[in-house]
């Protein structure tokens, strides 16, 4: 149950990122997996252990705090999105979709084949989870001092780290939801919705349509990069297969469509419902 909720929460973060791009601005981004992967690998390289003797990887392993990895994931995804946006956001909707999925596949194949960066198909292992050792030590010490606890209570307490990580994911999800709701009701958000409905109207009113599109695209990608960091530090292992288009892109689109695009509540609800159906039928 906890694993389900954590995974659904990470998918909900991805949905909120896509909702900024598509739901609010009408940007048809089919390259979600690319930004998800950039966030995951950046965070893993910044926070993870140095390459082992059998690894092909020669970069990363800085063992920085998780927060630094998270910020690095957000920044790296934003930079990539900025560069991609400069090249693609003037394209029409269909061509934008083709361009973004193509770029996402290029990113995934680079991560699959460039051993110096990603360790190829062997991936990056032993990615540390935030506060894992202190919580594990505290739980172990607490249980040793209370041998009278029943087995089910011992099992529940032993699972404390997963509960902590769930709380962390839900906290980040809640902050993103609140920020998203506030921003879409602001003048900036109203411009995005105008662009979604009719770009010509926004242009006639004196707004720089391309600039607002680029802002929306970059912000959405930064949220996707944040989800990548959360995923990497929970899974503790990532490789290129973790970011296949099915799970990293099309799943997110189904979730947003089910929940309702342009609606933050729907984006979160769609993530939990679709992941619940998928996990329950496997």
PDB file of C-alpha atoms in Angstrom:
ATOM      1  CA  UNK A   1       0.000   0.000   0.000  1.00  0.00           C
ATOM      2  CA  UNK A   2       2.805   2.413   0.896  1.00  0.00           C
ATOM      3  CA  UNK A   3       4.714   1.524  -2.286  1.00  0.00           C
ATOM      4  CA  UNK A   4       1.542   2.136  -4.296  1.00  0.00           C
ATOM      5  CA  UNK A   5       0.974   5.538  -2.685  1.00  0.00           C
ATOM      6  CA  UNK A   6       4.586   6.657  -3.171  1.00  0.00           C
ATOM      7  CA  UNK A   7       4.592   5.626  -6.835  1.00  0.00           C
ATOM      8  CA  UNK A   8       1.208   7.244  -7.442  1.00  0.00           C
ATOM      9  CA  UNK A   9       2.431  10.411  -5.728  1.00  0.00           C
ATOM     10  CA  UNK A  10       5.465  10.591  -8.020  1.00  0.00           C
ATOM     11  CA  UNK A  11       3.213  10.081 -11.043  1.00  0.00           C
ATOM     12  CA  UNK A  12       0.943  12.833  -9.692  1.00  0.00           C
ATOM     13  CA  UNK A  13       3.931  15.201  -9.630  1.00  0.00           C
ATOM     14  CA  UNK A  14       4.586  14.332 -13.286  1.00  0.00           C
ATOM     15  CA  UNK A  15       0.919  14.980 -14.077  1.00  0.00           C
ATOM     16  CA  UNK A  16       1.078  18.418 -12.481  1.00  0.00           C
ATOM     17  CA  UNK A  17       4.095  19.215 -14.650  1.00  0.00           C
ATOM     18  CA  UNK A  18       2.257  18.112 -17.789  1.00  0.00           C
ATOM     19  CA  UNK A  19      -0.830  20.008 -16.665  1.00  0.00           C
ATOM     20  CA  UNK A  20       1.172  23.248 -16.652  1.00  0.00           C
ATOM     21  CA  UNK A  21       2.243  22.611 -20.234  1.00  0.00           C
ATOM     22  CA  UNK A  22      -0.844  21.066 -21.796  1.00  0.00           C
ATOM     23  CA  UNK A  23      -3.702  21.811 -19.410  1.00  0.00           C
ATOM     24  CA  UNK A  24      -2.880  25.487 -18.959  1.00  0.00           C
ATOM     25  CA  UNK A  25      -1.034  26.421 -22.150  1.00  0.00           C
ATOM     26  CA  UNK A  26      -1.927  23.798 -24.748  1.00  0.00           C
ATOM     27  CA  UNK A  27       1.656  22.627 -25.376  1.00  0.00           C
ATOM     28  CA  UNK A  28       1.539  19.089 -26.784  1.00  0.00           C
ATOM     29  CA  UNK A  29       4.634  17.655 -25.090  1.00  0.00           C
ATOM     30  CA  UNK A  30       5.187  13.943 -25.756  1.00  0.00           C
ATOM     31  CA  UNK A  31       8.711  14.059 -24.357  1.00  0.00           C
ATOM     32  CA  UNK A  32       7.908  13.773 -20.658  1.00  0.00           C
ATOM     33  CA  UNK A  33      10.184  10.766 -20.189  1.00  0.00           C
ATOM     34  CA  UNK A  34      13.190  12.800 -21.311  1.00  0.00           C
ATOM     35  CA  UNK A  35      12.821  15.414 -18.578  1.00  0.00           C
ATOM     36  CA  UNK A  36      11.935  12.703 -16.056  1.00  0.00           C
ATOM     37  CA  UNK A  37      15.198  10.911 -16.960  1.00  0.00           C
ATOM     38  CA  UNK A  38      17.313  14.071 -16.853  1.00  0.00           C
ATOM     39  CA  UNK A  39      16.055  14.801 -13.335  1.00  0.00           C
ATOM     40  CA  UNK A  40      16.652  11.247 -12.137  1.00  0.00           C
ATOM     41  CA  UNK A  41      20.172  10.928 -13.537  1.00  0.00           C
ATOM     42  CA  UNK A  42      21.242  14.412 -12.429  1.00  0.00           C
ATOM     43  CA  UNK A  43      20.125  13.761  -8.870  1.00  0.00           C
ATOM     44  CA  UNK A  44      21.731  10.303  -8.857  1.00  0.00           C
ATOM     45  CA  UNK A  45      25.060  11.620 -10.167  1.00  0.00           C
ATOM     46  CA  UNK A  46      25.157  14.467  -7.646  1.00  0.00           C
ATOM     47  CA  UNK A  47      24.041  12.498  -4.588  1.00  0.00           C
ATOM     48  CA  UNK A  48      25.107   8.944  -5.409  1.00  0.00           C
ATOM     49  CA  UNK A  49      28.308   7.056  -4.580  1.00  0.00           C
ATOM     50  CA  UNK A  50      31.472   7.180  -6.727  1.00  0.00           C
ATOM     51  CA  UNK A  51      31.720   4.703  -9.625  1.00  0.00           C
ATOM     52  CA  UNK A  52      32.704   1.191  -8.559  1.00  0.00           C
ATOM     53  CA  UNK A  53      35.663  -0.759  -9.993  1.00  0.00           C
ATOM     54  CA  UNK A  54      33.378  -2.605 -12.423  1.00  0.00           C
ATOM     55  CA  UNK A  55      31.467   0.501 -13.541  1.00  0.00           C
ATOM     56  CA  UNK A  56      31.954   2.139 -16.911  1.00  0.00           C
ATOM     57  CA  UNK A  57      30.812   5.443 -15.472  1.00  0.00           C
ATOM     58  CA  UNK A  58      33.544   8.030 -14.871  1.00  0.00           C
ATOM     59  CA  UNK A  59      31.475  11.015 -13.693  1.00  0.00           C
ATOM     60  CA  UNK A  60      29.289  11.714 -10.703  1.00  0.00           C
ATOM     61  CA  UNK A  61      29.531  10.214  -7.264  1.00  0.00           C
ATOM     62  CA  UNK A  62      29.772  13.554  -5.475  1.00  0.00           C
ATOM     63  CA  UNK A  63      27.748  12.228  -2.505  1.00  0.00           C
ATOM     64  CA  UNK A  64      26.082  15.595  -1.985  1.00  0.00           C
ATOM     65  CA  UNK A  65      22.961  15.939   0.194  1.00  0.00           C
ATOM     66  CA  UNK A  66      19.684  14.862  -1.368  1.00  0.00           C
ATOM     67  CA  UNK A  67      18.405  18.444  -1.414  1.00  0.00           C
ATOM     68  CA  UNK A  68      21.332  19.421  -3.645  1.00  0.00           C
ATOM     69  CA  UNK A  69      20.500  16.516  -5.947  1.00  0.00           C
ATOM     70  CA  UNK A  70      16.865  17.623  -6.067  1.00  0.00           C
ATOM     71  CA  UNK A  71      17.811  21.209  -6.910  1.00  0.00           C
ATOM     72  CA  UNK A  72      20.276  19.971  -9.518  1.00  0.00           C
ATOM     73  CA  UNK A  73      17.540  17.843 -11.103  1.00  0.00           C
ATOM     74  CA  UNK A  74      15.200  20.836 -11.280  1.00  0.00           C
ATOM     75  CA  UNK A  75      17.859  23.108 -12.777  1.00  0.00           C
ATOM     76  CA  UNK A  76      19.147  20.551 -15.305  1.00  0.00           C
ATOM     77  CA  UNK A  77      15.637  19.736 -16.528  1.00  0.00           C
ATOM     78  CA  UNK A  78      14.886  23.442 -16.809  1.00  0.00           C
ATOM     79  CA  UNK A  79      18.021  24.101 -18.872  1.00  0.00           C
ATOM     80  CA  UNK A  80      17.286  21.216 -21.245  1.00  0.00           C
ATOM     81  CA  UNK A  81      13.669  22.376 -21.572  1.00  0.00           C
ATOM     82  CA  UNK A  82      14.793  25.932 -22.308  1.00  0.00           C
ATOM     83  CA  UNK A  83      17.035  24.739 -25.140  1.00  0.00           C
ATOM     84  CA  UNK A  84      14.382  22.371 -26.497  1.00  0.00           C
ATOM     85  CA  UNK A  85      11.735  25.079 -26.234  1.00  0.00           C
ATOM     86  CA  UNK A  86      13.804  27.583 -28.195  1.00  0.00           C
ATOM     87  CA  UNK A  87      13.967  25.073 -31.044  1.00  0.00           C
ATOM     88  CA  UNK A  88      10.458  23.632 -31.004  1.00  0.00           C
ATOM     89  CA  UNK A  89       7.835  25.925 -29.501  1.00  0.00           C
ATOM     90  CA  UNK A  90       7.245  27.795 -32.741  1.00  0.00           C
ATOM     91  CA  UNK A  91       6.165  24.538 -34.369  1.00  0.00           C
ATOM     92  CA  UNK A  92       2.523  23.647 -34.801  1.00  0.00           C
ATOM     93  CA  UNK A  93       0.933  21.281 -32.297  1.00  0.00           C
ATOM     94  CA  UNK A  94       1.464  18.031 -34.218  1.00  0.00           C
ATOM     95  CA  UNK A  95       5.055  18.843 -35.119  1.00  0.00           C
ATOM     96  CA  UNK A  96       5.793  19.859 -31.532  1.00  0.00           C
ATOM     97  CA  UNK A  97       4.607  16.435 -30.369  1.00  0.00           C
ATOM     98  CA  UNK A  98       6.838  14.665 -32.906  1.00  0.00           C
ATOM     99  CA  UNK A  99       9.836  16.827 -32.014  1.00  0.00           C
ATOM    100  CA  UNK A 100       9.508  16.354 -28.254  1.00  0.00           C
ATOM    101  CA  UNK A 101       9.099  12.579 -28.374  1.00  0.00           C
ATOM    102  CA  UNK A 102      12.074  12.407 -30.717  1.00  0.00           C
ATOM    103  CA  UNK A 103      14.230  14.473 -28.362  1.00  0.00           C
ATOM    104  CA  UNK A 104      13.130  12.357 -25.388  1.00  0.00           C
ATOM    105  CA  UNK A 105      14.190   9.201 -27.230  1.00  0.00           C
ATOM    106  CA  UNK A 106      17.546  10.784 -28.073  1.00  0.00           C
ATOM    107  CA  UNK A 107      18.057  11.527 -24.363  1.00  0.00           C
ATOM    108  CA  UNK A 108      17.108   7.963 -23.412  1.00  0.00           C
ATOM    109  CA  UNK A 109      19.438   6.437 -26.005  1.00  0.00           C
ATOM    110  CA  UNK A 110      22.303   8.659 -24.872  1.00  0.00           C
ATOM    111  CA  UNK A 111      21.743   7.440 -21.314  1.00  0.00           C
ATOM    112  CA  UNK A 112      21.577   3.867 -22.575  1.00  0.00           C
ATOM    113  CA  UNK A 113      24.793   3.981 -24.593  1.00  0.00           C
ATOM    114  CA  UNK A 114      27.132   6.537 -23.021  1.00  0.00           C
ATOM    115  CA  UNK A 115      28.889   4.447 -20.386  1.00  0.00           C
ATOM    116  CA  UNK A 116      31.042   7.302 -19.041  1.00  0.00           C
ATOM    117  CA  UNK A 117      27.857   9.130 -18.040  1.00  0.00           C
ATOM    118  CA  UNK A 118      25.237   6.524 -17.175  1.00  0.00           C
ATOM    119  CA  UNK A 119      27.013   3.151 -16.929  1.00  0.00           C
ATOM    120  CA  UNK A 120      24.981   2.067 -19.997  1.00  0.00           C
ATOM    121  CA  UNK A 121      22.443  -0.723 -19.403  1.00  0.00           C
ATOM    122  CA  UNK A 122      23.960  -1.515 -15.996  1.00  0.00           C
ATOM    123  CA  UNK A 123      22.570   1.732 -14.653  1.00  0.00           C
ATOM    124  CA  UNK A 124      23.420   3.631 -11.486  1.00  0.00           C
ATOM    125  CA  UNK A 125      23.143   1.619  -8.278  1.00  0.00           C
ATOM    126  CA  UNK A 126      23.098   2.371  -4.554  1.00  0.00           C
ATOM    127  CA  UNK A 127      21.468   5.779  -4.919  1.00  0.00           C
ATOM    128  CA  UNK A 128      21.022   6.994  -1.328  1.00  0.00           C
ATOM    129  CA  UNK A 129      17.594   7.791   0.072  1.00  0.00           C
ATOM    130  CA  UNK A 130      17.281  10.959   2.185  1.00  0.00           C
ATOM    131  CA  UNK A 131      17.714  10.357   5.947  1.00  0.00           C
ATOM    132  CA  UNK A 132      17.601   6.597   5.418  1.00  0.00           C
ATOM    133  CA  UNK A 133      20.405   5.682   7.827  1.00  0.00           C
ATOM    134  CA  UNK A 134      19.293   7.918  10.750  1.00  0.00           C
ATOM    135  CA  UNK A 135      15.702   6.697  10.508  1.00  0.00           C
ATOM    136  CA  UNK A 136      16.770   3.061  10.183  1.00  0.00           C
ATOM    137  CA  UNK A 137      19.086   3.368  13.207  1.00  0.00           C
ATOM    138  CA  UNK A 138      16.409   5.129  15.249  1.00  0.00           C
ATOM    139  CA  UNK A 139      13.785   2.496  14.459  1.00  0.00           C
ATOM    140  CA  UNK A 140      16.192  -0.338  15.291  1.00  0.00           C
ATOM    141  CA  UNK A 141      17.097   1.246  18.618  1.00  0.00           C
ATOM    142  CA  UNK A 142      13.443   1.888  19.450  1.00  0.00           C
ATOM    143  CA  UNK A 143      12.391  -1.695  18.718  1.00  0.00           C
ATOM    144  CA  UNK A 144      15.234  -3.115  20.807  1.00  0.00           C
ATOM    145  CA  UNK A 145      13.932  -1.133  23.754  1.00  0.00           C
ATOM    146  CA  UNK A 146      10.368  -2.432  23.307  1.00  0.00           C
ATOM    147  CA  UNK A 147      10.537  -6.225  22.899  1.00  0.00           C
ATOM    148  CA  UNK A 148       6.946  -6.560  24.099  1.00  0.00           C
ATOM    149  CA  UNK A 149       5.484  -5.197  20.848  1.00  0.00           C
ATOM    150  CA  UNK A 150       3.328  -7.571  18.810  1.00  0.00           C
ATOM    151  CA  UNK A 151       4.650  -8.819  15.425  1.00  0.00           C
ATOM    152  CA  UNK A 152       2.255  -6.680  13.384  1.00  0.00           C
ATOM    153  CA  UNK A 153       3.288  -3.538  15.303  1.00  0.00           C
ATOM    154  CA  UNK A 154       6.968  -4.404  14.847  1.00  0.00           C
ATOM    155  CA  UNK A 155       6.356  -4.795  11.116  1.00  0.00           C
ATOM    156  CA  UNK A 156       4.520  -1.462  10.990  1.00  0.00           C
ATOM    157  CA  UNK A 157       7.283   0.388  12.834  1.00  0.00           C
ATOM    158  CA  UNK A 158       9.987  -1.345  10.784  1.00  0.00           C
ATOM    159  CA  UNK A 159       8.358   0.177   7.722  1.00  0.00           C
ATOM    160  CA  UNK A 160       8.869   3.675   9.142  1.00  0.00           C
ATOM    161  CA  UNK A 161      11.186   4.806   6.360  1.00  0.00           C
ATOM    162  CA  UNK A 162       8.629   4.099   3.665  1.00  0.00           C
ATOM    163  CA  UNK A 163       6.083   6.098   5.638  1.00  0.00           C
ATOM    164  CA  UNK A 164       8.593   8.927   5.900  1.00  0.00           C
ATOM    165  CA  UNK A 165       9.233   8.872   2.154  1.00  0.00           C
ATOM    166  CA  UNK A 166       5.504   8.838   1.474  1.00  0.00           C
ATOM    167  CA  UNK A 167       5.115  11.910   3.694  1.00  0.00           C
ATOM    168  CA  UNK A 168       7.959  13.604   1.797  1.00  0.00           C
ATOM    169  CA  UNK A 169       6.380  12.867  -1.596  1.00  0.00           C
ATOM    170  CA  UNK A 170       2.956  14.035  -0.413  1.00  0.00           C
ATOM    171  CA  UNK A 171       4.470  17.205   1.069  1.00  0.00           C
ATOM    172  CA  UNK A 172       6.150  18.066  -2.236  1.00  0.00           C
ATOM    173  CA  UNK A 173       2.979  17.146  -4.127  1.00  0.00           C
ATOM    174  CA  UNK A 174       0.912  19.368  -1.824  1.00  0.00           C
ATOM    175  CA  UNK A 175       3.273  22.323  -2.260  1.00  0.00           C
ATOM    176  CA  UNK A 176       3.221  21.899  -6.034  1.00  0.00           C
ATOM    177  CA  UNK A 177      -0.567  21.670  -6.039  1.00  0.00           C
ATOM    178  CA  UNK A 178      -0.902  24.827  -3.939  1.00  0.00           C
ATOM    179  CA  UNK A 179       1.594  26.711  -6.110  1.00  0.00           C
ATOM    180  CA  UNK A 180      -0.103  25.540  -9.293  1.00  0.00           C
ATOM    181  CA  UNK A 181      -3.519  26.658  -8.086  1.00  0.00           C
ATOM    182  CA  UNK A 182      -2.200  30.056  -7.038  1.00  0.00           C
ATOM    183  CA  UNK A 183      -0.309  30.616 -10.277  1.00  0.00           C
ATOM    184  CA  UNK A 184      -3.160  29.712 -12.608  1.00  0.00           C
ATOM    185  CA  UNK A 185      -5.398  32.259 -10.860  1.00  0.00           C
ATOM    186  CA  UNK A 186      -2.772  34.984 -11.247  1.00  0.00           C
ATOM    187  CA  UNK A 187      -2.480  37.330 -14.253  1.00  0.00           C
ATOM    188  CA  UNK A 188       0.324  35.079 -15.525  1.00  0.00           C
ATOM    189  CA  UNK A 189      -1.987  32.066 -15.401  1.00  0.00           C
ATOM    190  CA  UNK A 190      -4.747  33.926 -17.203  1.00  0.00           C
ATOM    191  CA  UNK A 191      -2.340  34.691 -20.046  1.00  0.00           C
ATOM    192  CA  UNK A 192      -1.499  30.988 -20.322  1.00  0.00           C
ATOM    193  CA  UNK A 193      -5.169  30.077 -20.546  1.00  0.00           C
ATOM    194  CA  UNK A 194      -5.715  32.742 -23.186  1.00  0.00           C
ATOM    195  CA  UNK A 195      -2.861  31.268 -25.236  1.00  0.00           C
ATOM    196  CA  UNK A 196      -4.407  27.823 -24.883  1.00  0.00           C
ATOM    197  CA  UNK A 197      -7.767  29.048 -26.158  1.00  0.00           C
ATOM    198  CA  UNK A 198      -6.580  31.466 -28.860  1.00  0.00           C
ATOM    199  CA  UNK A 199      -2.995  32.578 -29.434  1.00  0.00           C
ATOM    200  CA  UNK A 200      -4.105  35.412 -31.690  1.00  0.00           C
ATOM    201  CA  UNK A 201      -6.118  37.032 -28.904  1.00  0.00           C
ATOM    202  CA  UNK A 202      -3.114  36.905 -26.571  1.00  0.00           C
ATOM    203  CA  UNK A 203      -0.860  38.390 -29.253  1.00  0.00           C
ATOM    204  CA  UNK A 204      -3.317  41.194 -30.055  1.00  0.00           C
ATOM    205  CA  UNK A 205      -3.490  42.097 -26.362  1.00  0.00           C
ATOM    206  CA  UNK A 206       0.249  42.760 -26.439  1.00  0.00           C
ATOM    207  CA  UNK A 207       1.523  39.581 -24.812  1.00  0.00           C
ATOM    208  CA  UNK A 208       4.697  37.876 -26.003  1.00  0.00           C
ATOM    209  CA  UNK A 209       3.150  34.500 -26.781  1.00  0.00           C
ATOM    210  CA  UNK A 210       6.441  32.702 -27.377  1.00  0.00           C
ATOM    211  CA  UNK A 211       7.886  33.945 -24.088  1.00  0.00           C
ATOM    212  CA  UNK A 212       4.891  32.711 -22.097  1.00  0.00           C
ATOM    213  CA  UNK A 213       4.953  29.372 -23.909  1.00  0.00           C
ATOM    214  CA  UNK A 214       8.628  28.994 -23.081  1.00  0.00           C
ATOM    215  CA  UNK A 215       8.013  29.833 -19.421  1.00  0.00           C
ATOM    216  CA  UNK A 216       5.253  27.241 -19.206  1.00  0.00           C
ATOM    217  CA  UNK A 217       7.330  24.599 -20.977  1.00  0.00           C
ATOM    218  CA  UNK A 218      10.357  25.152 -18.741  1.00  0.00           C
ATOM    219  CA  UNK A 219       8.347  25.210 -15.504  1.00  0.00           C
ATOM    220  CA  UNK A 220       6.514  22.016 -16.419  1.00  0.00           C
ATOM    221  CA  UNK A 221       9.810  20.301 -17.267  1.00  0.00           C
ATOM    222  CA  UNK A 222      11.328  21.417 -13.953  1.00  0.00           C
ATOM    223  CA  UNK A 223       8.458  19.736 -12.125  1.00  0.00           C
ATOM    224  CA  UNK A 224       9.067  16.583 -14.184  1.00  0.00           C
ATOM    225  CA  UNK A 225      12.744  16.719 -13.223  1.00  0.00           C
ATOM    226  CA  UNK A 226      11.725  16.955  -9.579  1.00  0.00           C
ATOM    227  CA  UNK A 227       9.665  13.790 -10.019  1.00  0.00           C
ATOM    228  CA  UNK A 228      12.732  12.125 -11.529  1.00  0.00           C
ATOM    229  CA  UNK A 229      14.747  12.918  -8.419  1.00  0.00           C
ATOM    230  CA  UNK A 230      12.036  11.532  -6.144  1.00  0.00           C
ATOM    231  CA  UNK A 231      11.900   8.357  -8.210  1.00  0.00           C
ATOM    232  CA  UNK A 232      15.669   7.811  -8.308  1.00  0.00           C
ATOM    233  CA  UNK A 233      16.144   8.170  -4.562  1.00  0.00           C
ATOM    234  CA  UNK A 234      13.252   5.855  -3.797  1.00  0.00           C
ATOM    235  CA  UNK A 235      14.102   3.146  -6.335  1.00  0.00           C
ATOM    236  CA  UNK A 236      17.849   3.419  -5.490  1.00  0.00           C
ATOM    237  CA  UNK A 237      18.615   2.161  -8.998  1.00  0.00           C
ATOM    238  CA  UNK A 238      17.971   3.645 -12.416  1.00  0.00           C
ATOM    239  CA  UNK A 239      18.786   2.673 -15.972  1.00  0.00           C
ATOM    240  CA  UNK A 240      17.517   3.754 -19.374  1.00  0.00           C
ATOM    241  CA  UNK A 241      14.717   1.158 -19.340  1.00  0.00           C
ATOM    242  CA  UNK A 242      13.160   3.006 -16.392  1.00  0.00           C
ATOM    243  CA  UNK A 243      12.237   5.800 -18.800  1.00  0.00           C
ATOM    244  CA  UNK A 244      10.641   3.959 -21.697  1.00  0.00           C
ATOM    245  CA  UNK A 245       7.893   6.003 -23.423  1.00  0.00           C
ATOM    246  CA  UNK A 246       5.117   3.731 -22.086  1.00  0.00           C
ATOM    247  CA  UNK A 247       5.789   4.424 -18.416  1.00  0.00           C
ATOM    248  CA  UNK A 248       7.521   7.780 -18.726  1.00  0.00           C
ATOM    249  CA  UNK A 249       5.219   9.530 -21.193  1.00  0.00           C
ATOM    250  CA  UNK A 250       2.030   7.812 -22.323  1.00  0.00           C
ATOM    251  CA  UNK A 251       1.063   6.711 -18.829  1.00  0.00           C
ATOM    252  CA  UNK A 252       1.195  10.340 -17.727  1.00  0.00           C
ATOM    253  CA  UNK A 253      -0.995  11.429 -20.610  1.00  0.00           C
ATOM    254  CA  UNK A 254      -3.605   8.788 -19.768  1.00  0.00           C
ATOM    255  CA  UNK A 255      -3.608   9.928 -16.144  1.00  0.00           C
ATOM    256  CA  UNK A 256      -4.106  13.572 -17.083  1.00  0.00           C
ATOM    257  CA  UNK A 257      -6.836  12.783 -19.597  1.00  0.00           C
ATOM    258  CA  UNK A 258      -8.687  10.593 -17.090  1.00  0.00           C
ATOM    259  CA  UNK A 259      -8.455  13.245 -14.382  1.00  0.00           C
ATOM    260  CA  UNK A 260      -9.149  16.178 -16.667  1.00  0.00           C
ATOM    261  CA  UNK A 261      -6.562  18.523 -18.165  1.00  0.00           C
ATOM    262  CA  UNK A 262      -6.456  22.099 -16.923  1.00  0.00           C
ATOM    263  CA  UNK A 263      -7.479  20.890 -13.480  1.00  0.00           C
ATOM    264  CA  UNK A 264      -4.865  20.305 -10.763  1.00  0.00           C
ATOM    265  CA  UNK A 265      -7.225  18.195  -8.669  1.00  0.00           C
ATOM    266  CA  UNK A 266      -8.020  16.072 -11.695  1.00  0.00           C
ATOM    267  CA  UNK A 267      -4.325  15.625 -12.488  1.00  0.00           C
ATOM    268  CA  UNK A 268      -3.630  14.259  -9.001  1.00  0.00           C
ATOM    269  CA  UNK A 269      -6.775  12.131  -8.929  1.00  0.00           C
ATOM    270  CA  UNK A 270      -6.085  10.728 -12.402  1.00  0.00           C
ATOM    271  CA  UNK A 271      -2.604   9.633 -11.320  1.00  0.00           C
ATOM    272  CA  UNK A 272      -3.910   7.708  -8.320  1.00  0.00           C
ATOM    273  CA  UNK A 273      -6.846   6.159 -10.197  1.00  0.00           C
ATOM    274  CA  UNK A 274      -4.894   5.012 -13.263  1.00  0.00           C
ATOM    275  CA  UNK A 275      -1.958   3.716 -11.238  1.00  0.00           C
ATOM    276  CA  UNK A 276      -4.412   1.941  -8.934  1.00  0.00           C
ATOM    277  CA  UNK A 277      -6.050   0.202 -11.893  1.00  0.00           C
ATOM    278  CA  UNK A 278      -2.687  -0.721 -13.409  1.00  0.00           C
ATOM    279  CA  UNK A 279      -1.166  -1.982 -10.157  1.00  0.00           C
ATOM    280  CA  UNK A 280      -4.345  -3.820  -9.194  1.00  0.00           C
ATOM    281  CA  UNK A 281      -4.525  -5.763 -12.453  1.00  0.00           C
ATOM    282  CA  UNK A 282      -0.875  -6.823 -12.678  1.00  0.00           C
TER     283      UNK A 282
END
